Coordinates of N, CA and C in Angstrom, one line a residue:
X135 N 15.3 -0.3 -20.3 CA 14.6 0.7 -19.5 C 13.8 0.0 -18.4
X136 N 13.9 0.4 -17.2 CA 13.2 -0.2 -16.1 C 11.8 0.4 -15.9
X137 N 10.9 -0.4 -15.5 CA 9.5 0.0 -15.3 C 9.4 0.8 -14.0
X138 N 8.6 1.9 -14.0 CA 8.4 2.6 -12.8 C 7.5 1.8 -11.8
X139 N 7.8 1.9 -10.6 CA 7.0 1.3 -9.5 C 5.7 2.1 -9.4
X140 N 4.6 1.3 -9.2 CA 3.3 2.0 -9.0 C 3.4 2.9 -7.7
X141 N 2.6 3.9 -7.7 CA 2.5 4.8 -6.5 C 1.7 4.1 -5.4
X142 N 1.8 4.6 -4.2 CA 0.9 4.1 -3.1 C -0.5 4.2 -3.5
X143 N -0.9 5.3 -4.1 CA -2.3 5.5 -4.5 C -2.8 4.5 -5.6
X144 N -1.9 4.2 -6.6 CA -2.2 3.3 -7.6 C -2.3 1.9 -7.0
X145 N -1.4 1.5 -6.1 CA -1.5 0.2 -5.4 C -2.8 0.1 -4.6
X146 N -3.2 1.2 -3.9 CA -4.4 1.2 -3.2 C -5.6 1.0 -4.1
X147 N -5.6 1.7 -5.2 CA -6.7 1.6 -6.1 C -6.8 0.1 -6.7
X148 N -5.7 -0.5 -7.0 CA -5.7 -1.9 -7.4 C -6.2 -2.8 -6.4
X149 N -5.8 -2.6 -5.1 CA -6.3 -3.4 -4.0 C -7.8 -3.2 -3.9
X150 N -8.3 -2.0 -4.0 CA -9.8 -1.8 -3.9 C -10.5 -2.5 -5.0
X151 N -10.0 -2.5 -6.2 CA -10.6 -3.2 -7.4 C -10.6 -4.7 -7.1
X152 N -9.5 -5.3 -6.6 CA -9.5 -6.7 -6.3 C -10.5 -7.0 -5.2
X153 N -10.6 -6.2 -4.2 CA -11.6 -6.5 -3.1 C -13.0 -6.5 -3.7
X154 N -13.3 -5.5 -4.6 CA -14.6 -5.4 -5.2 C -14.9 -6.6 -6.0
X155 N -13.9 -7.1 -6.8 CA -14.1 -8.3 -7.6 C -14.4 -9.5 -6.7
X156 N -13.7 -9.6 -5.6 CA -13.8 -10.8 -4.7 C -15.2 -10.7 -4.0
X157 N -15.6 -9.5 -3.7 CA -16.9 -9.4 -3.0 C -18.1 -9.8 -3.9
X158 N -17.9 -9.5 -5.2 CA -19.0 -9.9 -6.1 C -19.1 -11.4 -6.2
X159 N -18.0 -12.1 -6.1 CA -18.1 -13.5 -6.1 C -18.4 -14.2 -7.4
X160 N -18.3 -13.5 -8.5 CA -18.7 -14.1 -9.8 C -17.5 -14.3 -10.7
X161 N -16.3 -14.6 -10.1 CA -15.1 -14.9 -10.9 C -14.8 -16.4 -10.6
X162 N -14.1 -17.0 -11.5 CA -13.8 -18.4 -11.3 C -12.8 -18.6 -10.1
X163 N -12.9 -19.7 -9.4 CA -12.1 -20.0 -8.2 C -10.6 -19.7 -8.4
X164 N -10.1 -20.2 -9.5 CA -8.6 -20.0 -9.7 C -8.3 -18.6 -9.8
X165 N -9.1 -17.8 -10.5 CA -8.8 -16.3 -10.7 C -9.0 -15.7 -9.3
X166 N -10.0 -16.1 -8.5 CA -10.2 -15.5 -7.2 C -9.0 -15.8 -6.3
X167 N -8.5 -17.0 -6.4 CA -7.3 -17.3 -5.6 C -6.1 -16.4 -6.0
X168 N -5.9 -16.3 -7.3 CA -4.8 -15.4 -7.8 C -5.0 -14.0 -7.3
X169 N -6.2 -13.5 -7.5 CA -6.5 -12.1 -7.1 C -6.3 -11.9 -5.6
X170 N -6.7 -12.9 -4.8 CA -6.6 -12.9 -3.3 C -5.1 -12.8 -3.0
X171 N -4.3 -13.6 -3.6 CA -2.8 -13.6 -3.3 C -2.2 -12.2 -3.7
X172 N -2.6 -11.7 -4.8 CA -2.1 -10.4 -5.3 C -2.6 -9.3 -4.3
X173 N -3.8 -9.4 -3.8 CA -4.3 -8.5 -2.8 C -3.6 -8.5 -1.5
X174 N -3.3 -9.7 -1.0 CA -2.5 -9.9 0.2 C -1.1 -9.2 0.0
X175 N -0.5 -9.5 -1.1 CA 0.9 -8.9 -1.4 C 0.8 -7.4 -1.4
X176 N -0.2 -6.8 -2.1 CA -0.4 -5.4 -2.1 C -0.7 -4.8 -0.7
X177 N -1.5 -5.5 0.0 CA -1.8 -5.0 1.4 C -0.5 -5.0 2.2
X178 N 0.3 -6.0 2.1 CA 1.6 -5.9 2.9 C 2.5 -4.8 2.4
X179 N 2.5 -4.6 1.1 CA 3.4 -3.5 0.6 C 2.9 -2.1 1.0
X180 N 1.5 -2.0 1.0 CA 0.9 -0.7 1.4 C 1.2 -0.5 2.9
X181 N 1.1 -1.5 3.7 CA 1.4 -1.4 5.2 C 2.8 -1.0 5.4
X182 N 3.7 -1.6 4.7 CA 5.2 -1.3 4.8 C 5.4 0.2 4.4
X183 N 4.8 0.6 3.4 CA 4.9 2.0 2.9 C 4.4 3.0 4.0
X184 N 3.3 2.6 4.6 CA 2.7 3.5 5.7 C 3.6 3.5 6.9
X185 N 4.2 2.3 7.3 CA 5.1 2.3 8.4 C 6.3 3.1 8.2
X186 N 6.9 3.0 6.9 CA 8.1 3.8 6.6 C 7.8 5.3 6.7
X187 N 6.6 5.7 6.2 CA 6.2 7.1 6.2 C 6.1 7.6 7.6
X188 N 5.5 6.7 8.5 CA 5.3 7.1 9.9 C 6.7 7.3 10.6
X189 N 7.6 6.4 10.3 CA 9.0 6.5 10.9 C 9.6 7.7 10.4
X190 N 9.5 8.1 9.1 CA 10.1 9.3 8.6 C 9.5 10.5 9.2
X191 N 8.2 10.6 9.3 CA 7.6 11.7 10.0 C 8.0 11.8 11.4
X192 N 8.0 10.7 12.2 CA 8.4 10.8 13.6 C 9.9 11.3 13.7
X193 N 10.7 10.8 12.9 CA 12.1 11.3 12.9 C 12.2 12.8 12.6
X194 N 11.4 13.2 11.6 CA 11.5 14.6 11.2 C 10.9 15.5 12.3
X195 N 9.8 15.1 12.9 CA 9.2 15.8 14.0 C 10.1 15.9 15.2
X196 N 10.8 14.8 15.6 CA 11.7 14.8 16.7 C 12.9 15.7 16.4
X197 N 13.4 15.7 15.2 CA 14.5 16.6 14.8 C 14.0 18.0 14.9
X198 N 12.8 18.3 14.4 CA 12.3 19.7 14.5 C 12.2 20.2 15.9
X199 N 11.7 19.3 16.7 CA 11.5 19.7 18.2 C 12.8 19.9 18.8
X200 N 13.8 19.1 18.5 CA 15.1 19.2 19.1 C 15.8 20.5 18.7
X201 N 15.4 21.1 17.6 CA 16.0 22.3 17.1 C 15.2 23.5 17.6
X202 N 14.3 23.3 18.4 CA 13.5 24.4 19.0 C 12.1 24.6 18.5
X203 N 11.8 23.8 17.4 CA 10.4 23.9 16.9 C 9.9 25.3 16.6
X204 N 8.7 25.5 16.8 CA 8.1 26.8 16.5 C 8.4 27.8 17.6

């Protein structure tokens, strides 16, 4: 059985948690580096998701307009 991928909102919440931990500055360096790397990866994934959503919406709106819109 395959694991379900986290939602955009779940990934965003995870990233926010990581940022809060790093801002506190009270975690060991090795853990901070690991969390930072995870945060960068999550940030890239979130950015890709947003870009894909924007492309989809643009395509849908252009298609809607070409069919006469409202």
